[in-house]
Structure formats: structure tokens, C-alpha cells
C-alpha positions as a printed Julia matrix, in Angstrom:
514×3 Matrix{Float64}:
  -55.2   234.53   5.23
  -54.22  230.62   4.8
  -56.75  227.83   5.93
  -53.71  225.76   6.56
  -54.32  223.19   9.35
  -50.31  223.38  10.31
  -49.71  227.18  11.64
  -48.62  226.91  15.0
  -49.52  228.51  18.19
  -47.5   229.73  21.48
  -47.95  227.57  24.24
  -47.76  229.5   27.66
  -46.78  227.69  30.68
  -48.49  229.14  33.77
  -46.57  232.63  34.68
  -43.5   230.59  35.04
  -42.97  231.56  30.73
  -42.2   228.21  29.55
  -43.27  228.29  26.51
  -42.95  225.5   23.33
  -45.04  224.71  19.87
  -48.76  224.04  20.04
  -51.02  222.79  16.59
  -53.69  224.68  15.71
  -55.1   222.1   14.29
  -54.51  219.52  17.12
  -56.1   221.87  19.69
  -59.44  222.07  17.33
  -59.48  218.45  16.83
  -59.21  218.3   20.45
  -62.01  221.24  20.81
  -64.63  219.92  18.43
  -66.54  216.74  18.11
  -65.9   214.46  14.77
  -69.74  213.91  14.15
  -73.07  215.22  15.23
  -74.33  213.22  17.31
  -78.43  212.58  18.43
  -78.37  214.04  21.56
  -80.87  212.76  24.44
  -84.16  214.37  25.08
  -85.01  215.68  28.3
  -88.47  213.86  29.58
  -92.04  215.66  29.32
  -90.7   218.9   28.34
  -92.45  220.33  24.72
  -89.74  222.16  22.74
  -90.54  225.52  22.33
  -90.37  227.56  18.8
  -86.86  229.61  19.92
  -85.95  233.16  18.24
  -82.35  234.58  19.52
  -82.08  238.38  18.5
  -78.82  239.4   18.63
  -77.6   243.0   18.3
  -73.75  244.42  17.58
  -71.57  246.2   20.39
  -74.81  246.58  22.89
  -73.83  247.65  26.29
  -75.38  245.99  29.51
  -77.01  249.57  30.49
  -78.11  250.49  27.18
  -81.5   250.16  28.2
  -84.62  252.58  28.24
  -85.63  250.57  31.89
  -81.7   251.08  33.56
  -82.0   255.18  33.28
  -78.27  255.05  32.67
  -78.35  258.55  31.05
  -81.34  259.83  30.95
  -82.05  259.46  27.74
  -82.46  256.02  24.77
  -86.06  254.55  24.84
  -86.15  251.16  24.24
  -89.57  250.01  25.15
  -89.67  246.51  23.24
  -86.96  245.26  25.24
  -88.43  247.16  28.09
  -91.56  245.21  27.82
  -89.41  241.97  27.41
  -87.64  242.53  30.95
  -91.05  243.35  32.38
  -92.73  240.21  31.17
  -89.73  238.06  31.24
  -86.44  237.66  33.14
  -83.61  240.11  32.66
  -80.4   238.67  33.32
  -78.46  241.51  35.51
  -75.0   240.02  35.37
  -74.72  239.12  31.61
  -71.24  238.74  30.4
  -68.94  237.94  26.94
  -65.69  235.29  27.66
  -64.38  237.47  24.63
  -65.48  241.22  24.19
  -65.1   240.98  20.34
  -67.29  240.09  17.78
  -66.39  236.72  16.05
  -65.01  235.27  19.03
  -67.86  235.79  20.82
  -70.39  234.56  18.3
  -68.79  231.59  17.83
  -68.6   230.89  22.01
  -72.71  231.34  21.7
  -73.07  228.96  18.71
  -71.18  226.47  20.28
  -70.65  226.82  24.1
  -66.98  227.16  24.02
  -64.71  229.72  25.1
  -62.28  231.33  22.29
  -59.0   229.09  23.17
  -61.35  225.93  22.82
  -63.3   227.09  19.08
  -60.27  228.81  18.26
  -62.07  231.47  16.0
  -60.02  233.84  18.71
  -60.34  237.04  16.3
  -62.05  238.57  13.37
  -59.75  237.17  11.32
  -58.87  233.47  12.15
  -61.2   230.73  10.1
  -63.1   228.54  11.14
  -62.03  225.26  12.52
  -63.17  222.13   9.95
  -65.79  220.4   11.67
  -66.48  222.93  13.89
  -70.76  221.94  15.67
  -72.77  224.85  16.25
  -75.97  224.3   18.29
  -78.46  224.92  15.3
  -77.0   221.82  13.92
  -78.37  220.35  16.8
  -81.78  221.49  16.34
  -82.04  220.56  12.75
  -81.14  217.07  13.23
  -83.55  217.16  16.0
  -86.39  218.07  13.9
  -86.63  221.35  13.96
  -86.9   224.44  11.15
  -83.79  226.46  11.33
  -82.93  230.08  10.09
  -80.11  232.38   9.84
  -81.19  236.24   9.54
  -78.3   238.83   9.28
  -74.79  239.31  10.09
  -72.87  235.97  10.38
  -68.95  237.88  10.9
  -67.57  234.71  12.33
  -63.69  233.5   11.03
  -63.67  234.5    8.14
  -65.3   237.45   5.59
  -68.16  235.38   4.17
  -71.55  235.65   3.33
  -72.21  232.2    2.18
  -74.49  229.98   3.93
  -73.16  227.52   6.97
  -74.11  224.49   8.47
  -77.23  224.29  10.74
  -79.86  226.52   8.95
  -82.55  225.8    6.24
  -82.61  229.32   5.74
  -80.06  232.0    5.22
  -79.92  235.61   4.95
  -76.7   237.54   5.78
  -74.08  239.63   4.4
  -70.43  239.61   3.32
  -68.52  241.2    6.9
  -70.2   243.87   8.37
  -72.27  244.88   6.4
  -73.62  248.58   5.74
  -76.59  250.31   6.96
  -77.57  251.55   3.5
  -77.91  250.11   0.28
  -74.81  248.82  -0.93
  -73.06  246.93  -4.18
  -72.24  243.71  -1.85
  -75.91  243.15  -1.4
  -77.3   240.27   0.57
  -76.99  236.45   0.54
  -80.36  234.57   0.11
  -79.87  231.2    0.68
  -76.61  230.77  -1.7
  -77.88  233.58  -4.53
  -77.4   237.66  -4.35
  -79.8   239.81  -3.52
  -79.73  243.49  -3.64
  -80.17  245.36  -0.26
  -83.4   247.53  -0.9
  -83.33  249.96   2.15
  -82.16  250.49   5.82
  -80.65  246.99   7.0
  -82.33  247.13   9.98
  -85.61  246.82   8.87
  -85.07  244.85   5.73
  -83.87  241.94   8.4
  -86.91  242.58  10.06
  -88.76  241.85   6.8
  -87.37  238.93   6.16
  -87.6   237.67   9.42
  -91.11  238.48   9.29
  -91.77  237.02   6.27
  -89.81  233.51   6.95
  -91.91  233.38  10.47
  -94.99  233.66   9.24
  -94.68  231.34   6.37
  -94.54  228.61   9.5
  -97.24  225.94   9.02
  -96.8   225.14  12.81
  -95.89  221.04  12.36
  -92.63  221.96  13.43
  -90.76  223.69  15.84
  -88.64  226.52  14.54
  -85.6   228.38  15.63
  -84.27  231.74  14.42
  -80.89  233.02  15.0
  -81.45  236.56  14.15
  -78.28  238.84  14.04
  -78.41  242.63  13.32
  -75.76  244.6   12.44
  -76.65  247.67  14.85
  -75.55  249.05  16.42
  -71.97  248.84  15.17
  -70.16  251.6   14.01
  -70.29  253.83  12.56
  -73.63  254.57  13.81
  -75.92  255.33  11.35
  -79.94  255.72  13.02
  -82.99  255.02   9.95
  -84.64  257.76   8.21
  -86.72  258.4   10.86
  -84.72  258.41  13.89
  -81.87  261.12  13.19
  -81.52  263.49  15.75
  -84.2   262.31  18.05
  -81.22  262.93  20.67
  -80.04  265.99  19.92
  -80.95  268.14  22.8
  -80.4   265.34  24.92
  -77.52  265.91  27.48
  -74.77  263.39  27.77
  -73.05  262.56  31.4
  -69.5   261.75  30.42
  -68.05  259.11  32.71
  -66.04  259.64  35.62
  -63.16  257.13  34.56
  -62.8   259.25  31.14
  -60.1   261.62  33.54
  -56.56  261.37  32.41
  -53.67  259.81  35.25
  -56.15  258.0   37.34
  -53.78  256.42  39.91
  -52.88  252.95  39.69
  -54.1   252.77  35.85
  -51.89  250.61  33.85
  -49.35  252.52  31.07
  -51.31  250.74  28.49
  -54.64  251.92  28.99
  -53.19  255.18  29.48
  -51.18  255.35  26.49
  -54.22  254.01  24.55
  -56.38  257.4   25.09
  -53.95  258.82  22.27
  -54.51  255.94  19.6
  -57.31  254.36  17.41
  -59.52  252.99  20.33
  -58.72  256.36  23.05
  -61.27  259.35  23.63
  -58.17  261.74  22.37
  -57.45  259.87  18.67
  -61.11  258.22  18.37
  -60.45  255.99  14.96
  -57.4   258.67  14.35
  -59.72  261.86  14.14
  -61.95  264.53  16.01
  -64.99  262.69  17.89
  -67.35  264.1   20.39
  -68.25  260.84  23.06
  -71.5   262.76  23.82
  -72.52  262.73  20.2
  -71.55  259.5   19.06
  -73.94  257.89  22.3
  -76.45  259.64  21.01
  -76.07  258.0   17.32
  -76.0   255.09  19.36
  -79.18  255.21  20.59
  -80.79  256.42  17.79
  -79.42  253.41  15.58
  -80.89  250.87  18.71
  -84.53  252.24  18.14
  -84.74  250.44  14.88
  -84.23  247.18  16.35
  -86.31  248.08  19.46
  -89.48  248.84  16.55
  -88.28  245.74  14.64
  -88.64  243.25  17.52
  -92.13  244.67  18.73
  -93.17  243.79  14.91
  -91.86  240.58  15.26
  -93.74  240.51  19.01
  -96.66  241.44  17.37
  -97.21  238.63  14.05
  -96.17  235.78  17.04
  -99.49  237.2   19.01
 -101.37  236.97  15.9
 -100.72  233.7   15.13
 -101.1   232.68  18.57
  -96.98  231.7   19.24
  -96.27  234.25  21.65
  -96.21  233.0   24.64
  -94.79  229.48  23.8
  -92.05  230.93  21.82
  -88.83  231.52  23.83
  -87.23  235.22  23.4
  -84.2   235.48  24.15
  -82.06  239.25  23.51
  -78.66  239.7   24.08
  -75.64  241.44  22.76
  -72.47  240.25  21.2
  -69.9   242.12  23.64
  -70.37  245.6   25.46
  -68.9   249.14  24.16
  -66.84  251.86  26.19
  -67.79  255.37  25.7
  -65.01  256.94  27.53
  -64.64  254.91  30.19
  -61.03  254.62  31.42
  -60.43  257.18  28.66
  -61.42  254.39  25.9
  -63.97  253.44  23.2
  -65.14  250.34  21.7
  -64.64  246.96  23.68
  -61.53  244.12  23.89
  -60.45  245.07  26.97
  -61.83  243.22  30.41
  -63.99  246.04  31.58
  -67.04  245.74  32.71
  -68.33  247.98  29.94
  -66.5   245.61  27.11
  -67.22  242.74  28.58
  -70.82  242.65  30.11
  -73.88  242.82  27.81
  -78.18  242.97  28.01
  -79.25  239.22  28.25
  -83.61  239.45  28.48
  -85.97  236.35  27.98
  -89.61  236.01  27.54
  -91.18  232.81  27.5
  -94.61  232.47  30.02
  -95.18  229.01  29.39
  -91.54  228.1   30.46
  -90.92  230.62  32.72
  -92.08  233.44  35.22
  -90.71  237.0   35.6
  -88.4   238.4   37.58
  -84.28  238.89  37.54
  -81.57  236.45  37.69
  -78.27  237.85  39.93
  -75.69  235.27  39.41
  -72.88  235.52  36.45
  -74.52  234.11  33.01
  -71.94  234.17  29.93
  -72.47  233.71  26.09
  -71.0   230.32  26.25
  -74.51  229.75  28.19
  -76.41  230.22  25.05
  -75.99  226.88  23.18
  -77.06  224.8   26.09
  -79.78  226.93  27.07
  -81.15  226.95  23.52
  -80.62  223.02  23.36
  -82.46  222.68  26.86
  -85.54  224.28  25.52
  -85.6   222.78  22.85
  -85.92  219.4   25.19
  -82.21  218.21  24.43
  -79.22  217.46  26.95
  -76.17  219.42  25.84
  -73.31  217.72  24.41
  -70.47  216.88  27.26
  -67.62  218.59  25.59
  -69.78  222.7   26.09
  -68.28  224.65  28.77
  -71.31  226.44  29.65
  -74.36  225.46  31.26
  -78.22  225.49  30.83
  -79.28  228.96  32.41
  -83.01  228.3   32.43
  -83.03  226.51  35.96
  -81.85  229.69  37.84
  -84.77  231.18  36.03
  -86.72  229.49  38.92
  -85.01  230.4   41.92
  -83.62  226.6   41.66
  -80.51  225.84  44.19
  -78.62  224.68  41.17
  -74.74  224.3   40.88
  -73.19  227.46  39.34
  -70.23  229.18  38.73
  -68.01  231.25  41.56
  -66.35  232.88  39.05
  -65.98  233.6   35.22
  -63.08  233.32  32.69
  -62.51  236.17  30.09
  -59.72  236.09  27.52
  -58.39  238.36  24.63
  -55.6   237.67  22.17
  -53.58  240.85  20.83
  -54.84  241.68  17.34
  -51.79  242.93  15.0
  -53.95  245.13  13.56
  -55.32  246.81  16.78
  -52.07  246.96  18.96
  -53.17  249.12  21.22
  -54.32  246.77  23.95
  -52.74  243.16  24.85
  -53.64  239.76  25.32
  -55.42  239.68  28.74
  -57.14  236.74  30.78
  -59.3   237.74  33.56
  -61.19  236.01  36.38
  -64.16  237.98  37.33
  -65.93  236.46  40.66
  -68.58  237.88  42.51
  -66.96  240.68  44.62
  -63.48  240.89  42.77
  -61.74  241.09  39.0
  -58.12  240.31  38.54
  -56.8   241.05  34.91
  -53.8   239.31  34.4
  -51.51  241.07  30.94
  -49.2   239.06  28.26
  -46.47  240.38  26.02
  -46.41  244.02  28.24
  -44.18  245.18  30.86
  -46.55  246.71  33.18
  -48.63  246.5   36.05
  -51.92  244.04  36.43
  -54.86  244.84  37.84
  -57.53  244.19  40.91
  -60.55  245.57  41.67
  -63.0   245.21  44.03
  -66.42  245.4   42.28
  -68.54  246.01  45.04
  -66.69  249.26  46.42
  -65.51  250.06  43.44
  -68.0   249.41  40.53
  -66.27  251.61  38.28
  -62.73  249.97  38.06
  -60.93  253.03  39.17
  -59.26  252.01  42.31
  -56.4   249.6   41.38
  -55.57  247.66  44.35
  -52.15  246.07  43.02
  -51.19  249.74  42.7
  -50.78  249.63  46.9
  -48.87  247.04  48.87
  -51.3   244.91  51.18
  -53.44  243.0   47.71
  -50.31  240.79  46.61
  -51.85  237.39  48.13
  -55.73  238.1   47.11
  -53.59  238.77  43.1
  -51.97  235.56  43.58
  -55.11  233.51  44.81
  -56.75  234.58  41.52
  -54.3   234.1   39.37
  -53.8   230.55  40.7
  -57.28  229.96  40.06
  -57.2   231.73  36.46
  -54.54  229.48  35.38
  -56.27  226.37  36.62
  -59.05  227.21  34.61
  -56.61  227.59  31.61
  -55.37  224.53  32.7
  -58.76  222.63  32.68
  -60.27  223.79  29.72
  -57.49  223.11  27.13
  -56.3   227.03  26.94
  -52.72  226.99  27.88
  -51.57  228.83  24.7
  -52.14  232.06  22.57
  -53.12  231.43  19.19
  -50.58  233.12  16.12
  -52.69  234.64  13.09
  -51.04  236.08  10.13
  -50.75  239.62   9.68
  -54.53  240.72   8.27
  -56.12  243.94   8.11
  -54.41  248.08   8.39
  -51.97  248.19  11.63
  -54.11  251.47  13.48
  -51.31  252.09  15.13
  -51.03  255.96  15.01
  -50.79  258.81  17.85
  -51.79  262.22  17.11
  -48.66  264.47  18.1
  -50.51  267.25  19.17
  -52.47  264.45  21.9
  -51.91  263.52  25.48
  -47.77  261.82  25.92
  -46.63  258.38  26.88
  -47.42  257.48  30.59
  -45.27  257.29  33.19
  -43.57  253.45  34.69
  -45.09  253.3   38.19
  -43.57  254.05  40.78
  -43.31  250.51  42.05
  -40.84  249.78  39.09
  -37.88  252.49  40.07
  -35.5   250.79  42.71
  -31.42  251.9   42.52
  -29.1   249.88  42.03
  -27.96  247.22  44.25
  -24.35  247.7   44.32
């Protein structure tokens, strides 16, 4: 794909459908600062040595302490909630992978960093937070899977050290190998716990002058799921609840998401072949239990060298994972399986324990980070610092959260969606379709199977939100869908012996006039 700073963008208008010509390149200028700047400290607070562990398509409830099925130990991160804070309303502003890692390295949502898939590059001069920290003093490192813009191992700006791997990366020894700062390395084992090593190793090589940050980024547990040695088939006779939602014709449920259970992301043409939902969980879990054991290792050297409790731990994952829900896999979409992820700190000498309710987001990260490390975010972040509701503090904070998606050529299967999520309700508002939106009310409905635009009686509730949604938009610079070229296989197949195209609603059929 081209680098060229002149490809243009659609700029959308409201719901009016004005459209016109927007730069790329314009909107990043506008999105990203020119220099990096010393930012001020924050009075009498020590910074604390950071490490961010972040893990690959992790669900909110994939969790050995949430007993969503029964089954999946996780007692590292168990331990974490129990000593720390577990954030219970953790979400993504984009439930895919680059876009979101780039909205935690810099605070910005997708329309603003404009890495809006897997595919787009990286905007020149582009500030992640680590930059931050550097200039501020502090010993940086990059450990594992980077994934962000564009297909590239080498190292970026921000980190003294770097470790990662070209894409995704495999789970087993592979030709591509590893990046150590700038040379190749060959992967040795199970990718898991060779990141663990080198974390290890680059930790306790700390001569404690400094303070140190680690961004450290597994690749589990992405597909395909592949669990270490030593962890196959601890599941096995494990028994699998399959979700409600997974039912075809639910009323009220939009043609695309019902068309999409026959097609690359649906439970009846799983990645175009035969997959059982049940079994593929279970891999799932199995694959998590290496970075559970990895991060009580990690736990374990910061007690020995007497760090623990002044370090601030902070686990979270990248964007959320469907397992049949609404008769889907893998993420994108604005369900609350996609889109909401396990966010867990640990820090005693900042913080207490205990559970934080209101709406936290990845764009949250990068001030957060900057706050403990005794720095005032940069102006131009759309998120916040999260560690004052960590404290029960009556702080200003968000009524309601913005999540966006931009159709991916190569995944066609769902559309570009914005969303507004607020407390109570979610309104999901599609482009490019001719369908029906949709409204929930989370607090009756927690599962998103009750579409209230499917009934008269919800119209003005739809159009408060989307009012709101649009302002948003408006105020943050994201009044247009980004164009990539073409990139990557067009999964666009439907297995002809699988479930048929759905039905227009009802809603749609009116006779003619005259």
C-alpha cells in the first residue's frame, strides 16, 4: 500500500449525506502535534516504574474470577483484581487491533490517529506516550507484537529497547524470527514465554536510577489458538454454554448481522470451514494460561528485587472476541463482546483495591500512564487520566462513549458503524447499508437481543443519540471515513449448503402510493 500523504478521504456530513473531499494528510496534521514537547510535572507525586501487559482479542469475562463458563483459570490476573482495582466497564473506541493500539499509545480515537485499520500507515509525526516518558527521563521498552499501520517489525520511536515481530506473529518457531533492537533473531520456542524471557531478562538488568516503563504486547491469544506444550487439552472435558444470541432470526436483528452467520466472521462459515464454538473457547483458554504463568513470573522477580508494590500493573486487552454471540465470531462490530475488554491495575503505593463502575476506554491509557509517571497529558488526547476514580474521587467523567469502525475491503461482511454507548443505552448507527439501526437498552437487556428500533415508540430516544453521536463526530475532528487501497484476500464467500439471505423488515414493505 502507498505512504502517499495525498489519498483522499470521504467526508460525511451529519445523516443529511453531504458529502465532499477530505486530506488524509491534512486531518493527521491536524490530529498530531509537530514536536514533542516537555510536558509539566504534576507536584509531589514520585513516578512509578510502569509495566502495561497487553494481550490479543481478550474478552472482558475471560476471567478465572467472573465464572463466565465455568471453566479458564487465570489466577495471576485473579490475584491482580484482588490486590488491585479491576475496571468493570472497560471498553475499545475501535474493536480491532491496530486501531486500537494506536488509540492507547496515543489517546486518540481512530478518525483522529487515522491508523483506522490493519492496513493504513502510520501518520508522519505521529507522538505516542512512551515518547513522552523517554524524554522525561525514563527507561523505555517495547516487548512483542507491535501490528500497528503497517506490517513491520522494525523498531519505533519511544523505546530504548525493542523486541517484536513482523505482523502477527506465530506461536511456534518460525523463519521471520524476531526483531532485537534493529537485528534478527531466531524465535527459539513458544512465543509466549520467550516474551516472558525477555521481559524478564530486560527488567532485571534495571540498576534502579531510573524509572522504567514496559509496554509489553503478547500475541495470545489471537487466532488461531494455539495453547504451549503444556497446556493442550487441559479443557477438554470441560463443557461449553453456547450463548443465547447464537439463535438464528432473532427479531429485530439487522440483515447484516444475519447474513454474516454464513460468511468468514459467522458461527455457520467460521473462516470459510467446519468450526466447533465450544472447542475453539476452550483453545482459547488454554492459549491465556501462558500469559497468566508469564505475568506471575514477572510478579515474582519485581518482589525480589523489592519493585512490586511501587511498580504500576496495569492488564488489559486490545478489543474483545464473539464466540457466537449474535451468531458471530471475532470482534469489529459494536457489541459488547467486541468492544469491551479486562482492564486490572495493581499498584499499593498509588492506589487501594476495589472496582471502578464508570466507562474507562483505551484512549484512557496514554494519560493514565503519563499521570503516573508525574506528567500532565498533552491538550490535544481525548481521553482522560483514570487513576482519580481509582479513589472514589467526584471527578468529571464521561456520560457516554464513542465507538467507530470503518468497513475493511477485505472483511466485507460488516459495515462502517459509529456507536454511542451511555450508561443505560447503545445506539449503533450503520454507513454504506440499507438496513435497520439499532437500540438497546443495556440494563434490561444486557445481551443486545431486544432491538428497540425494531418497534414503533424508540424513534425520539434513536434520534437523541444520534444527535449526540454526531456532535461528538463533530467535536473531535471525525466527520469523514477514511479510503484505503484495496490490501489483503476479499473473505467474501458463503457456503451454499449454509443458512440464506435474511429477510428486509417488515418496516421497509409499504405499497405503492398511487
Amino acid at each position: 500500500m502507498s505512504d502517499s500523504p495525498d489519498r483522499r478521504g470521504v467526508l460525511l456530513a451529519g445523516s443529511l449525506g453531504a458529502f465532499g473531499l477530505y486530506s488524509w494528510a491534512a486531518g493527521a496534521e491536524a490530529a498530531t502535534p509537530q514536536s514533542l514537547t516537555t510536558l509539566r510535572r504534576k507536584p509531589g507525586l514520585k513516578p512509578k516504574n510502569i509495566l502495561f501487559v497487553l494481550t490479543d482479542d481478550h474478552r472482558y469475562d475471560a476471567l478465572g474470577f467472573m465464572k463466565t463458563q465455568g471453566f479458564g483459570d487465570t489466577p495471576t490476573l485473579d490475584r491482580l483484581a484482588r490486590e488491585g482495582v479491576h475496571f468493570r466497564n472497560a471498553f475499545v473506541t475501535t474493536a480491532l487491533c491496530s486501531p486500537s493500539r494506536a488509540s492507547i499509545f496515543t489517546g486518540l480515537y481512530a478518525h483522529q490517529h487515522r491508523v483506522v485499520d490493519n492496513n493504513h500507515p502510520i501518520p508522519p509525526g505521529l507522538v505516542y506516550y512512551p515518547q513522552y516518558l523517554q524524554h522525561a527521563g525514563y527507561e523505555t521498552a517495547f516487548i512483542g507484537k507491535w501490528h500497528m499501520g503497517i506490517e513491520t517489525d522494525a523498531p519505533q520511536p519511544g523505546f530504548d529497547r525493542w523486541v517484536s515481530f513482523k505482523g502477527q506473529g506465530h506461536y511456534l518457531p518460525h523463519e521471520d524470527g524476531l526483531n532485537v533492537d534493529g537485528h534478527k533473531v531466531a524465535q527459539k520456542g513458544y512465543i509466549t514465554d520467550e516474551l516472558t524471557d525477555y521481559a524478564l531478562d530486560w527488567i532485571g538488568r534495571r540498576d534502579g536510577k531510573r524509572p522504567w516503563m514496559m509496554h509489553f504486547a503478547h500475541k495470545a491469544v489471537h487466532a488461531e489458538f494455539i495453547p504451549a506444550e503444556r497446556h493442550k487439552g487441559r479443557y477438554d472435558k470441560e463443557t461449553f454454554r453456547y450463548p443465547d444470541s447464537m439463535k438464528p432470526g432473532v427479531p429485530g436483528r439487522p440483515m447484516w448481522v444475519e447474513n454474516q452467520r454464513n460468511s468468514w466472521h459467522g458461527v455457520d462459515y467460521p473462516y470459510h470451514g467446519k468450526l466447533d464454538i465450544g472447542d475453539y473457547y476452550k483453545r482459547y483458554m488454554e492459549t491465556l494460561l501462558a500469559v497468566d504463568e508469564g505475568l506471575a513470573k514477572i510478579m515474582a522477580l519485581l518482589a525480589r528485587r523489592g519493585e512490586l508494590d511501587d511498580t504500576l500493573i496495569v492488564y488489559m486487552g486490545d478489543n474483545g472476541f464473539m464466540f457466537g454471540e449474535h451468531g458471530l465470531i471475532d470482534k469489529r462490530a459494536a457489541y459488547e463482546e467486541s468492544m469491551r475488554v479486562p482492564l486490572i491495575a495493581r499498584c499499593p503505593s498509588l492506589f487501594g483495591r476495589g472496582a471502578v463502575e464508570q466507562v474507562v476506554a483505551n484512549i484512557d491509557i496514554a494519560p493514565t500512564m503519563l499521570a503516573a509517571a508525574g506528567l500532565e497529558a498533552p491538550t490535544h488526547m481525548a481521553g482522560a487520566d483514570i487513576l482519580p476514580l481509582i479513589g472514589g474521587r467526584d471527578v468529571p467523567w464521561r456520560k457516554e462513549l464513542l465507538y467507530e469502525y470503518y468497513w475493511e475491503r477485505n472483511f466485507p461482511q460488516t459495515p462502517t458503524v459509529h456507536a454511542l454507548r451511555e450508561e443505560r443505552y447503545k445506539y449503533m448507527h450503520f454507513h454504506g447499508i440499507w438496513d435497520t439501526d439499532e437500540l438497546y437498552d443495556l440494563t434490561a437487556d444486557p445481551q443486545e437481543s431486544d432491538n428497540l428500533l425494531a418497534r414503533p415508540g424508540h424513534e425520539a430516544m434513536a434520534e437523541r443519540m444520534s444527535t449526540k453521536l454526531f456532535d461528538l463526530l463533530e467535536k473531535t475532528g471525525g466527520m469523514q471515513i477514511p479510503l484505503s487501497a484495496d490490501a489483503g484476500e476479499r473473505n467474501e464467500l458463503r457456503n451454499p449448503a449454509g443458512s440464506s439471505g435474511a429477510s428486509f423488515p417488515s418496516r421497509f414493505f409499504r405499497p405503492p402510493l398511487r
